XYZ file of C-alpha atoms in Angstrom:
712
model
C -36.727 -73.820 51.617
C -34.528 -72.174 49.155
C -35.970 -72.123 45.641
C -33.983 -73.071 42.639
C -33.664 -70.986 39.506
C -35.003 -72.791 36.093
C -32.489 -75.517 35.071
C -30.480 -75.388 38.381
C -30.023 -78.658 40.099
C -30.129 -79.173 43.888
C -26.995 -79.687 45.588
C -25.965 -83.184 46.437
C -26.748 -84.217 50.026
C -23.700 -84.172 52.499
C -21.924 -87.713 52.922
C -19.663 -88.200 55.717
C -17.234 -90.841 56.120
C -16.070 -91.240 60.041
C -13.409 -93.581 60.347
C -11.053 -95.203 62.949
C -7.175 -95.436 62.024
C -5.402 -98.211 63.252
C -7.038 -101.342 62.079
C -9.468 -99.506 59.923
C -8.474 -96.938 57.508
C -4.697 -97.705 57.958
C -5.533 -101.602 57.500
C -5.241 -103.762 54.351
C -2.824 -103.630 51.527
C -1.208 -100.681 49.882
C -3.164 -101.283 46.808
C -6.521 -101.058 48.362
C -5.472 -98.016 50.422
C -4.429 -96.432 47.510
C -7.700 -97.193 45.891
C -9.670 -95.719 48.664
C -7.621 -92.487 48.524
C -8.192 -92.186 44.882
C -11.911 -92.842 45.226
C -12.164 -90.247 47.845
C -10.064 -87.773 45.808
C -12.288 -88.262 42.933
C -15.699 -87.640 45.343
C -14.929 -84.550 47.282
C -18.565 -84.590 48.293
C -17.755 -87.168 50.696
C -16.562 -85.389 53.948
C -13.642 -87.510 55.721
C -13.822 -87.451 59.643
C -11.019 -89.141 61.564
C -12.364 -90.585 64.794
C -9.246 -92.101 66.808
C -7.684 -92.855 69.935
C -4.514 -90.948 68.849
C -3.631 -87.372 69.566
C -3.521 -84.647 67.094
C 0.147 -84.764 66.789
C 0.242 -88.274 66.104
C -2.386 -87.894 63.475
C -0.259 -85.142 61.816
C 2.634 -87.513 61.816
C 0.689 -90.017 59.758
C -0.566 -87.304 57.551
C 3.060 -86.160 56.767
C 4.342 -89.557 56.339
C 1.839 -91.636 54.552
C 0.585 -90.275 51.133
C -2.247 -92.904 51.047
C -4.115 -91.386 53.936
C -6.861 -89.190 52.869
C -6.992 -85.592 54.100
C -9.701 -85.181 57.008
C -11.864 -82.306 57.123
C -12.533 -83.057 60.864
C -10.758 -84.833 63.624
C -12.028 -86.552 66.469
C -9.046 -87.353 68.585
C -8.275 -88.558 72.019
C -10.954 -91.293 72.011
C -13.544 -88.387 71.638
C -12.186 -85.941 73.835
C -10.835 -83.536 71.329
C -12.492 -82.021 68.073
C -10.157 -80.329 65.567
C -10.920 -78.670 62.168
C -8.825 -80.344 59.970
C -8.314 -77.354 57.554
C -6.421 -75.318 59.941
C -6.035 -77.545 62.895
C -7.872 -75.238 65.128
C -10.046 -76.452 67.993
C -13.684 -76.642 67.704
C -14.202 -75.253 71.129
C -17.939 -75.118 71.182
C -17.937 -78.921 70.898
C -14.793 -79.884 72.830
C -15.817 -77.725 76.017
C -18.922 -79.762 76.096
C -16.966 -83.174 75.894
C -14.470 -82.127 78.628
C -17.138 -81.043 81.210
C -16.077 -82.089 84.744
C -12.691 -83.250 83.514
C -10.369 -83.185 86.573
C -7.224 -83.006 84.764
C -4.735 -85.340 83.426
C -2.342 -84.907 86.533
C -4.899 -85.872 89.126
C -6.304 -88.833 87.258
C -2.790 -90.184 86.971
C -2.126 -89.602 90.633
C -5.476 -91.409 91.825
C -4.787 -94.363 89.318
C -1.187 -94.838 90.615
C -2.207 -97.371 93.195
C -3.142 -99.996 90.764
C 0.194 -101.239 89.526
C -1.474 -103.371 86.745
C -1.996 -99.951 84.987
C 1.074 -99.019 83.060
C 1.022 -95.433 82.034
C 1.773 -94.788 78.195
C 4.960 -92.888 78.540
C 5.815 -90.675 75.510
C 2.205 -90.458 74.039
C 0.654 -87.084 73.800
C -2.349 -87.210 76.030
C -4.900 -84.374 76.029
C -8.238 -84.489 77.789
C -7.703 -88.033 78.706
C -5.234 -90.522 80.673
C -4.205 -93.542 78.775
C -2.660 -96.736 80.303
C -1.717 -100.304 78.973
C -3.786 -102.925 80.835
C -3.269 -106.708 80.157
C -6.277 -108.949 79.343
C -8.261 -110.068 82.297
C -6.820 -107.317 84.680
C -9.632 -104.704 84.439
C -11.264 -104.974 87.986
C -14.078 -103.343 89.770
C -11.708 -101.579 91.887
C -10.342 -99.918 88.920
C -13.803 -98.949 87.362
C -14.752 -97.600 90.960
C -11.664 -95.469 91.196
C -12.630 -93.939 87.742
C -16.233 -93.237 88.838
C -15.073 -91.482 92.042
C -13.148 -89.073 89.806
C -16.398 -88.374 87.911
C -14.787 -89.774 84.631
C -15.707 -92.416 82.032
C -13.659 -94.956 80.669
C -12.897 -97.225 77.613
C -10.942 -100.452 77.392
C -10.190 -101.661 73.680
C -7.997 -104.302 71.969
C -7.425 -106.166 75.195
C -4.663 -103.558 75.895
C -5.648 -100.044 75.894
C -7.303 -98.327 79.066
C -8.331 -94.789 78.701
C -9.899 -92.582 81.357
C -11.927 -89.789 79.781
C -14.111 -86.863 80.566
C -17.581 -88.431 81.519
C -19.177 -86.914 78.530
C -16.319 -87.956 76.147
C -16.711 -90.557 73.545
C -16.147 -90.957 69.699
C -20.003 -91.231 69.265
C -20.779 -88.241 71.649
C -18.146 -86.055 69.745
C -19.693 -86.997 66.450
C -23.360 -86.364 67.515
C -22.285 -83.037 68.805
C -20.235 -82.107 65.745
C -23.207 -83.472 63.388
C -25.687 -81.229 65.342
C -23.306 -78.248 64.622
C -22.953 -78.849 61.010
C -26.426 -80.092 60.530
C -25.679 -83.500 59.128
C -28.358 -86.244 59.186
C -27.163 -89.612 60.629
C -28.602 -90.997 57.358
C -25.601 -89.372 55.566
C -23.106 -90.700 57.795
C -21.175 -93.696 57.512
C -19.033 -94.948 60.611
C -15.941 -97.318 60.479
C -14.225 -99.114 63.284
C -12.729 -102.213 64.631
C -12.385 -101.872 68.406
C -14.906 -101.463 71.439
C -13.890 -97.646 71.761
C -15.799 -97.549 68.443
C -18.857 -98.828 69.816
C -20.339 -95.544 70.583
C -20.155 -94.521 66.791
C -22.287 -97.541 65.916
C -24.876 -96.702 68.601
C -25.865 -93.557 66.834
C -28.110 -95.128 64.225
C -26.024 -94.249 61.238
C -24.617 -96.480 58.608
C -21.607 -98.698 59.674
C -19.212 -100.829 58.455
C -17.260 -103.202 60.637
C -13.748 -104.426 59.787
C -13.235 -108.141 59.231
C -10.602 -108.163 61.945
C -12.703 -106.292 64.420
C -12.731 -107.135 68.098
C -15.059 -110.147 68.910
C -16.728 -107.959 71.605
C -17.579 -105.166 69.147
C -18.782 -107.890 66.841
C -21.233 -109.196 69.528
C -22.339 -105.729 70.642
C -23.240 -104.868 66.944
C -24.719 -108.251 65.950
C -28.391 -106.993 65.717
C -27.714 -103.734 63.638
C -28.906 -104.319 60.322
C -27.360 -100.997 58.926
C -23.951 -102.219 59.698
C -21.980 -103.729 56.638
C -19.791 -106.807 57.465
C -17.345 -106.952 54.389
C -14.961 -109.873 54.190
C -12.094 -107.584 53.230
C -9.638 -105.768 55.683
C -9.270 -102.297 56.382
C -9.542 -99.839 53.464
C -11.078 -102.522 51.282
C -13.850 -102.908 53.510
C -14.503 -99.243 53.847
C -14.570 -99.050 49.747
C -17.073 -101.901 49.850
C -19.475 -100.088 52.126
C -19.055 -96.837 50.189
C -19.925 -98.729 46.753
C -22.758 -100.407 48.407
C -24.252 -97.118 49.630
C -23.724 -95.762 46.038
C -21.506 -92.992 47.268
C -18.889 -93.916 44.827
C -18.762 -95.841 41.840
C -17.719 -99.442 41.812
C -14.667 -100.525 40.208
C -15.012 -102.635 37.098
C -14.258 -105.985 35.882
C -12.872 -104.537 32.607
C -10.896 -101.249 32.126
C -9.716 -100.316 28.693
C -6.757 -97.985 28.801
C -6.370 -95.858 25.867
C -4.775 -92.314 25.929
C -7.421 -90.610 23.995
C -11.287 -90.601 24.636
C -13.830 -91.541 22.015
C -15.489 -88.355 22.265
C -14.329 -84.709 21.626
C -15.835 -81.415 22.864
C -17.159 -79.307 19.984
C -19.784 -76.662 19.753
C -20.655 -76.930 23.366
C -21.274 -80.776 23.419
C -19.467 -84.228 23.281
C -19.117 -85.551 19.640
C -18.460 -89.260 18.766
C -16.391 -90.236 15.745
C -18.332 -90.179 12.600
C -16.633 -93.156 10.881
C -17.619 -96.559 12.084
C -14.236 -97.930 11.957
C -10.928 -97.736 13.886
C -9.986 -98.357 17.439
C -12.264 -95.560 18.869
C -15.552 -96.786 17.610
C -14.478 -100.320 18.036
C -13.711 -100.062 21.544
C -16.864 -97.835 21.967
C -18.953 -100.742 20.720
C -17.536 -102.922 23.301
C -19.765 -101.091 25.937
C -23.044 -101.877 24.461
C -26.160 -103.129 26.569
C -24.748 -106.929 26.380
C -20.900 -105.543 26.925
C -19.007 -106.501 30.038
C -18.916 -104.499 33.218
C -16.279 -102.007 32.075
C -14.991 -98.319 31.867
C -12.693 -96.561 29.379
C -9.928 -94.740 31.286
C -8.512 -91.941 29.160
C -6.856 -88.616 29.396
C -8.706 -85.228 28.981
C -6.504 -82.419 28.045
C -7.691 -79.463 30.336
C -6.679 -76.622 27.816
C -9.523 -74.469 28.035
C -11.395 -75.621 25.250
C -13.203 -78.680 26.786
C -14.865 -79.225 30.357
C -12.752 -80.132 33.226
C -11.892 -83.813 33.628
C -13.201 -83.743 37.015
C -16.854 -82.251 36.915
C -18.722 -81.036 39.816
C -19.161 -83.550 42.588
C -21.753 -85.946 41.913
C -22.293 -84.846 38.320
C -20.325 -86.820 35.826
C -19.828 -85.840 32.454
C -22.852 -86.803 30.217
C -21.102 -88.549 27.271
C -23.449 -91.466 27.007
C -20.216 -93.794 27.658
C -18.492 -95.029 30.812
C -15.677 -92.848 30.619
C -12.999 -92.241 33.572
C -11.174 -89.064 32.577
C -7.659 -88.463 33.789
C -7.128 -84.548 33.699
C -3.710 -83.407 32.008
C -2.638 -79.874 31.416
C -1.562 -78.732 28.251
C 2.198 -78.518 29.178
C 2.338 -82.216 30.005
C 0.353 -83.438 27.189
C 2.849 -81.442 24.738
C 5.945 -82.924 26.340
C 4.453 -86.423 26.556
C 2.394 -86.840 23.447
C 3.802 -84.285 20.882
C 7.509 -84.785 22.021
C 8.060 -88.219 23.639
C 5.409 -90.251 21.773
C 5.736 -88.609 18.390
C 9.101 -87.502 18.171
C 10.900 -90.238 20.041
C 8.780 -93.511 19.790
C 6.950 -93.004 16.608
C 10.073 -92.858 14.136
C 11.020 -96.126 15.972
C 7.780 -97.763 15.442
C 7.943 -96.724 11.883
C 11.370 -98.409 11.406
C 13.084 -95.116 10.886
C 15.027 -94.662 14.046
C 17.085 -92.003 12.248
C 14.382 -89.536 12.528
C 14.298 -90.038 16.302
C 14.571 -86.898 18.740
C 15.113 -87.938 22.146
C 15.133 -85.493 24.961
C 15.268 -86.349 28.593
C 12.914 -83.973 29.971
C 10.230 -85.035 27.433
C 10.955 -88.539 28.531
C 10.445 -87.871 32.124
C 7.071 -86.399 31.246
C 6.142 -89.701 29.568
C 7.244 -91.535 32.658
C 5.150 -89.291 34.739
C 2.110 -89.568 32.359
C 2.374 -93.430 32.615
C 2.696 -93.393 36.313
C -0.436 -91.352 36.603
C -2.368 -93.514 34.142
C -1.297 -96.582 35.968
C -2.939 -95.199 39.182
C -5.853 -94.189 37.318
C -6.386 -97.637 35.858
C -5.858 -99.361 39.331
C -8.423 -97.027 40.719
C -10.889 -98.195 38.418
C -9.900 -101.827 38.123
C -11.675 -104.224 40.603
C -9.643 -107.179 42.008
C -8.685 -109.516 39.343
C -9.823 -107.292 36.693
C -8.735 -107.343 33.064
C -6.926 -104.271 31.990
C -6.632 -103.797 28.081
C -4.018 -101.357 27.027
C -3.679 -99.961 23.620
C -0.404 -98.843 21.833
C 2.853 -97.513 22.543
C 1.700 -94.476 24.320
C 1.546 -96.563 27.652
C 4.347 -98.898 27.180
C 5.522 -98.180 30.865
C 2.199 -98.893 32.346
C 2.441 -102.770 32.525
C 5.483 -102.692 34.632
C 4.026 -100.021 37.082
C 0.484 -102.070 37.366
C 2.116 -105.443 37.784
C 4.053 -103.941 40.888
C 1.182 -102.291 42.317
C -1.707 -104.777 41.358
C -0.334 -108.201 40.846
C -3.865 -109.376 40.780
C -4.827 -107.799 37.386
C -4.884 -109.478 33.983
C -2.691 -107.417 31.688
C -3.123 -107.110 27.908
C -2.061 -104.816 25.335
C -2.911 -104.478 21.518
C -0.748 -102.900 19.247
C -2.460 -101.051 16.647
C 0.846 -99.496 15.220
C 3.616 -101.742 13.762
C 5.937 -103.240 16.287
C 9.639 -102.535 15.251
C 12.354 -105.106 14.747
C 14.721 -105.718 17.584
C 17.650 -103.654 15.919
C 15.402 -100.461 15.538
C 13.720 -100.902 19.187
C 17.430 -101.175 20.608
C 18.172 -97.826 19.198
C 15.841 -96.182 21.810
C 17.976 -94.903 24.777
C 15.096 -96.182 27.103
C 14.965 -99.763 25.389
C 15.830 -101.713 28.678
C 13.106 -99.739 30.648
C 10.342 -100.373 28.078
C 11.609 -104.033 27.635
C 11.135 -104.768 31.360
C 7.817 -103.060 31.355
C 6.305 -104.910 28.403
C 7.768 -108.135 29.789
C 5.212 -107.489 32.626
C 2.005 -108.279 30.417
C 0.222 -111.345 30.334
C -0.686 -110.979 26.666
C 0.227 -108.865 23.667
C -1.723 -108.557 20.449
C -0.936 -107.534 16.882
C -2.240 -107.292 13.554
C 0.213 -109.380 11.859
C 2.540 -112.496 12.818
C 5.411 -110.373 11.742
C 4.853 -107.665 14.270
C 4.353 -110.473 16.881
C 7.519 -111.978 15.876
C 9.480 -108.505 16.190
C 7.781 -108.344 19.815
C 9.089 -111.763 20.792
C 12.437 -110.836 19.320
C 12.867 -107.765 21.380
C 11.825 -109.640 24.680
C 13.926 -112.561 23.759
C 15.862 -113.262 27.120
C 13.517 -111.638 29.487
C 12.573 -113.735 32.746
C 9.119 -114.176 31.251
C 7.633 -113.895 27.782
C 3.984 -112.672 27.489
C 1.626 -114.778 25.378
C 1.012 -113.218 21.863
C -1.769 -113.342 19.602
C -2.665 -112.124 15.980
C -5.842 -110.402 15.720
C -6.372 -108.344 12.375
C -8.638 -105.554 12.962
C -11.418 -105.463 10.503
C -14.167 -102.750 9.534
C -17.988 -102.495 10.358
C -18.590 -103.969 6.833
C -22.402 -103.554 7.125
C -22.351 -100.016 8.045
C -19.913 -99.159 5.057
C -21.901 -101.189 2.495
C -25.295 -99.465 3.657
C -23.720 -96.006 3.414
C -22.037 -96.767 0.138
C -25.244 -97.963 -1.371
C -26.886 -94.929 -0.056
C -24.266 -92.531 -1.632
C -24.170 -94.454 -4.797
C -27.642 -93.427 -5.706
C -26.809 -89.733 -5.817
C -23.080 -90.470 -7.211
C -24.285 -92.651 -10.186
C -21.977 -95.161 -11.847
C -20.605 -93.195 -14.826
C -16.839 -92.104 -13.867
C -15.298 -91.622 -17.266
C -11.911 -89.746 -17.632
C -9.910 -88.624 -16.260
C -9.303 -91.649 -14.039
C -9.355 -90.744 -10.345
C -6.337 -92.061 -8.310
C -7.126 -91.605 -4.537
C -5.321 -91.772 -1.207
C -7.040 -90.919 1.954
C -4.514 -90.541 4.641
C -3.220 -88.243 7.692
C -0.110 -86.231 7.036
C 2.734 -88.409 8.050
C 5.956 -89.198 6.403
C 5.305 -92.766 7.003
C 2.304 -92.578 4.701
C 4.931 -91.589 2.013
C 2.696 -88.781 0.328
C 6.027 -87.334 -1.079
C 6.862 -90.438 -2.819
C 3.447 -90.633 -4.581
C 3.687 -87.067 -5.843
C 6.983 -87.768 -7.180
C 5.770 -91.072 -8.661
C 2.991 -89.004 -10.559
C 5.638 -86.656 -11.797
C 7.820 -89.778 -13.109
C 4.742 -91.319 -14.652
C 3.947 -88.490 -16.626
C 7.360 -87.919 -17.867
C 7.892 -91.672 -18.823
C 4.262 -91.862 -20.344
C 3.282 -88.314 -21.891
C 0.135 -89.714 -23.298
C -1.461 -89.955 -19.745
C -1.520 -86.215 -19.466
C -4.993 -85.305 -18.811
C -6.110 -88.893 -18.437
C -5.577 -89.132 -14.781
C -6.122 -87.086 -11.503
C -4.349 -88.032 -8.225
C -6.411 -86.733 -5.262
C -4.685 -86.793 -2.033
C -7.105 -86.281 1.022
C -4.478 -85.412 3.878
C -5.686 -83.844 7.004
C -2.943 -82.356 9.038
C -1.852 -83.975 12.461
C -3.011 -82.685 15.886
C -1.848 -78.995 16.462
C 1.714 -79.005 18.219
C 2.945 -82.160 16.664
C 6.145 -80.536 14.751
C 7.667 -83.810 13.649
C 5.621 -83.737 10.191
C 6.365 -80.171 9.531
C 9.144 -80.814 7.170
C 7.036 -83.433 5.247
C 4.205 -80.801 5.010
C 6.599 -78.263 3.467
C 8.066 -80.440 0.938
C 4.711 -82.058 -0.076
C 3.189 -78.602 -0.696
C 6.177 -77.449 -2.713
C 6.197 -80.732 -4.702
C 2.623 -80.499 -5.419
C 2.958 -76.998 -6.738
C 6.046 -77.960 -8.956
C 4.220 -81.141 -10.471
C 0.952 -79.206 -11.125
C 2.879 -76.381 -12.498
C 5.111 -78.716 -14.995
C 2.143 -80.709 -16.286
C -1.101 -78.611 -15.861
C -2.812 -77.509 -19.073
C -6.272 -75.704 -19.467
C -8.495 -76.647 -16.388
C -6.628 -79.958 -15.748
C -4.264 -80.570 -13.062
C -2.528 -83.989 -12.215
C -2.662 -83.612 -8.340
C -5.661 -82.456 -6.339
C -4.352 -81.908 -2.877
C -7.040 -81.699 0.015
C -5.150 -80.938 3.443
C -8.238 -81.283 5.641
C -10.467 -83.974 7.067
C -13.763 -84.952 5.301
C -16.923 -86.274 7.014
C -17.028 -89.964 6.536
C -19.965 -89.816 4.070
C -17.988 -87.890 2.009
C -14.881 -90.169 2.182
C -17.132 -92.867 0.922
C -18.058 -90.555 -1.952
C -14.402 -90.490 -2.825
C -14.089 -94.151 -2.690
C -17.002 -94.588 -5.077
C -15.497 -92.061 -7.459
C -12.114 -93.633 -7.505
C -10.844 -96.196 -10.070
C -7.548 -96.799 -8.089
C -7.164 -96.582 -4.329
C -3.369 -96.001 -3.745
C -1.731 -96.897 -0.320
C 1.885 -96.358 -0.167
C 2.795 -96.591 3.614
C 6.425 -97.130 4.419
C 5.285 -98.890 7.457
C 1.734 -99.211 8.780
C -0.362 -101.312 11.408
C -3.360 -102.447 9.371
C -4.733 -99.670 7.234
C -8.367 -99.896 7.416
C -9.030 -97.420 4.423
C -8.020 -100.059 2.032
C -10.691 -102.347 3.418
C -13.343 -99.487 3.503
C -12.590 -98.921 -0.391
C -13.022 -102.495 -1.056
C -16.368 -102.707 0.721
C -17.781 -99.644 -0.917
C -16.958 -100.822 -4.330
C -18.141 -104.488 -3.698
C -21.427 -103.260 -2.251
C -22.192 -101.147 -5.278
C -20.922 -103.305 -8.165
C -17.982 -101.035 -8.902
C -14.686 -102.577 -10.067
C -12.010 -100.465 -8.230
C -8.255 -101.391 -8.163
C -6.427 -101.383 -4.838
C -2.667 -100.738 -4.866
C -1.355 -101.881 -1.521
C 2.144 -101.313 0.002
C 3.910 -104.367 1.180
C 4.717 -102.737 4.356
C 1.206 -102.569 5.746
C -0.722 -104.852 8.035
C -3.369 -105.396 5.433
C -1.021 -106.805 2.996
C -0.776 -109.914 5.041
C -4.519 -110.375 4.611
C -4.898 -108.807 1.183
C -1.667 -109.438 -0.488
C -2.804 -112.444 -2.608
C -5.551 -110.163 -4.514
C -3.981 -106.581 -4.340
C -1.556 -104.980 -6.571
C 1.347 -104.922 -4.112
C 3.837 -101.976 -4.319
C 7.150 -101.172 -2.635
C 7.099 -97.505 -1.800
C 10.909 -97.539 -1.126
C 11.270 -98.162 -4.889
C 10.361 -95.121 -6.856
C 10.141 -97.204 -10.145
C 8.040 -99.837 -8.613
C 5.501 -97.120 -7.655
C 5.322 -95.944 -11.146
C 5.166 -99.357 -12.729
C 2.364 -100.463 -10.233
C 0.437 -97.306 -10.718
C 0.498 -97.785 -14.604
C -0.398 -101.412 -14.323
C -3.596 -100.324 -12.447
C -4.634 -97.823 -14.965
C -4.256 -100.327 -17.750
C -6.242 -103.165 -16.362
C -9.105 -104.107 -18.531
C -12.713 -104.059 -16.937
C -12.560 -108.071 -16.701
C -9.516 -107.838 -14.933
C -10.769 -105.264 -12.511
C -14.065 -107.211 -11.862
C -11.882 -110.405 -11.079
C -9.390 -108.298 -8.929
C -12.182 -106.721 -6.824
C -14.027 -109.843 -6.359
C -10.912 -111.551 -5.076
C -10.275 -108.716 -2.634
C -13.885 -108.696 -1.373
C -13.630 -112.592 -0.631
C -10.702 -111.713 1.765
C -12.701 -109.202 3.963
C -13.373 -112.139 6.425
C -12.661 -110.413 9.686
C -14.778 -110.822 12.672
C -17.103 -107.779 13.195
C -15.280 -105.138 15.525
C -17.394 -106.028 18.439
C -16.583 -109.679 18.175
C -12.702 -108.812 17.547
C -12.920 -106.888 21.014
C -14.432 -109.889 22.780
C -12.340 -112.211 21.476
C -9.221 -110.326 22.668
C -10.705 -109.913 26.176
C -11.086 -113.519 26.168
C -7.369 -114.097 24.904
C -6.170 -111.874 27.780
C -8.175 -113.895 30.503
C -6.798 -117.110 29.194
C -3.267 -115.905 29.131
C -3.464 -114.722 32.776
C -4.786 -118.033 33.765
C -1.783 -119.598 32.461
C 0.275 -117.011 34.386
C -1.562 -117.737 37.696
C -0.735 -121.373 37.418
C 3.031 -120.491 37.428
C 5.188 -118.620 39.764
C 4.983 -114.987 38.764
C 8.572 -113.567 38.313
C 8.811 -110.000 38.906
C 10.818 -108.309 36.093
């Protein structure tokens, strides 16, 4: 026995799938065959062997023409008379010679059997090591069998049609037994699949078996007492899949598949790390997969750029992330074209209702199409029949149409965390029609606000079918935020004093209007010089992902404006603007919330804006009385607008006036203001939010199933 080095794991035991082709591997619908092919591609430790009555030439034609057929490592052809190495198509002579021992030759067999007119020779079929005839049911006679025995040969008769004369030692089972002995396979690690009597010899080897639902009655009868044989009620490839799943050789498909382009973990310092914030789409969906969660998996992309492990780990050794993740490998070039260019330069400006900023390149859009096609296949692979597939955001807009065509059984929902643009902005996209057709294939679409849902319905007006829509504003893990705020409040204290801190926490993005805020500070100090030294605007503004260039102009203009304003108004150690162009740990973000008197949100367009809710929860939990200035164009304004100080970032003077009002509110006004805001934080907990949406998708799909589905 070979000893293992410390920390080394034993190699997984070999697993071998031996399958007939016609009626078995090639049986079932294309979706099932595609899922089987994808499952075998994900599990290269499962060796595929074809055991077929076809010749090698016929097998090669199938492999050339049908992309859903998995690549075989070995081929047992000619009903067991030929054994071929699938990697180079060479003959395994040491095995094949044993199988053909005593073979009188094709010509002699045909001549001797010519006296039986009921045997119709299969013209045009390549026959090597065998002689094959058509024979109608009921015509097999003792004389025919005796003639075969006089030749010293064996025979098989299958499907009530095919009569094959073979070398006496040859059969599919004998060929497999000899090959297994040569390669040292244990029969306990072999699964055979078949549907006709010429597969019987495979089932007699004592290995695992799977009998097709449409198998010959005679084969069913001959294998009836074999407990190791699976008998799934699904045809062809689906039956093989069921057996592989039952043996635990491949993972089972899931009832719920979450489709999001990003994983909830990142690779850093040699290990997988989860988000530090309890809020947002990543931790919310992460919470869905708890102990009492659904049977689900998170399908996502993993960029293989050399900084993280490969998306496909060693066979049988999945990534140890602690979450049910299914990674789709994406190389750096495709990610750049898909995400940095098509998503961020073409679609993002339209979502933000600024189509004038859109940059469309046909080459980048082709990458968007390819990514969505690969992602649709990835989702289909992991989705059980009638599964719920919950998509997220504009990054996967083409997936609904692709999935609906390939998997009409699936329940398809999409939640939009970003704004959904009005019809006139959406229509500016060169690919608007293509996207509209795909989105119309959804069962359900969800949004943070009724306004965004209305935009969606306007965009799809006139479509053959309108998906059901729902409004589900996302909340925060309020308890987690409050507990952290109380803990941090002990060390932070409650005396803030002057200068008053005005805070914004947002990623660098022109849609967040950072430049407009800096200009508003400049205008406020110009209009009210007495505020010099009385306030500090702190902008916590981490940069976007490396490679996203669309915000480069905003970054340069922002840095220049900060320098100019600070240069114009600073004196002594005081500067009006404190610009922090980096991400902070969430605990330090809470510190910033607690230190701030005013939280300033000025998005030109925003999906929800959870930082506003985090600020409210932090202050309410610690007895503080901060002020929230909230853009009218955020999703949060639909929920908090009756209590927040609303502002219009498209009006420079309104920004100035609203900020000045926040700074001059009395303590009593601030206390009442914060109390009203806290009372409006009535969202369901994130985990319940997710469960509610899964229910909504299921209900919408039930409605669809009761009607005639119209392919868009």
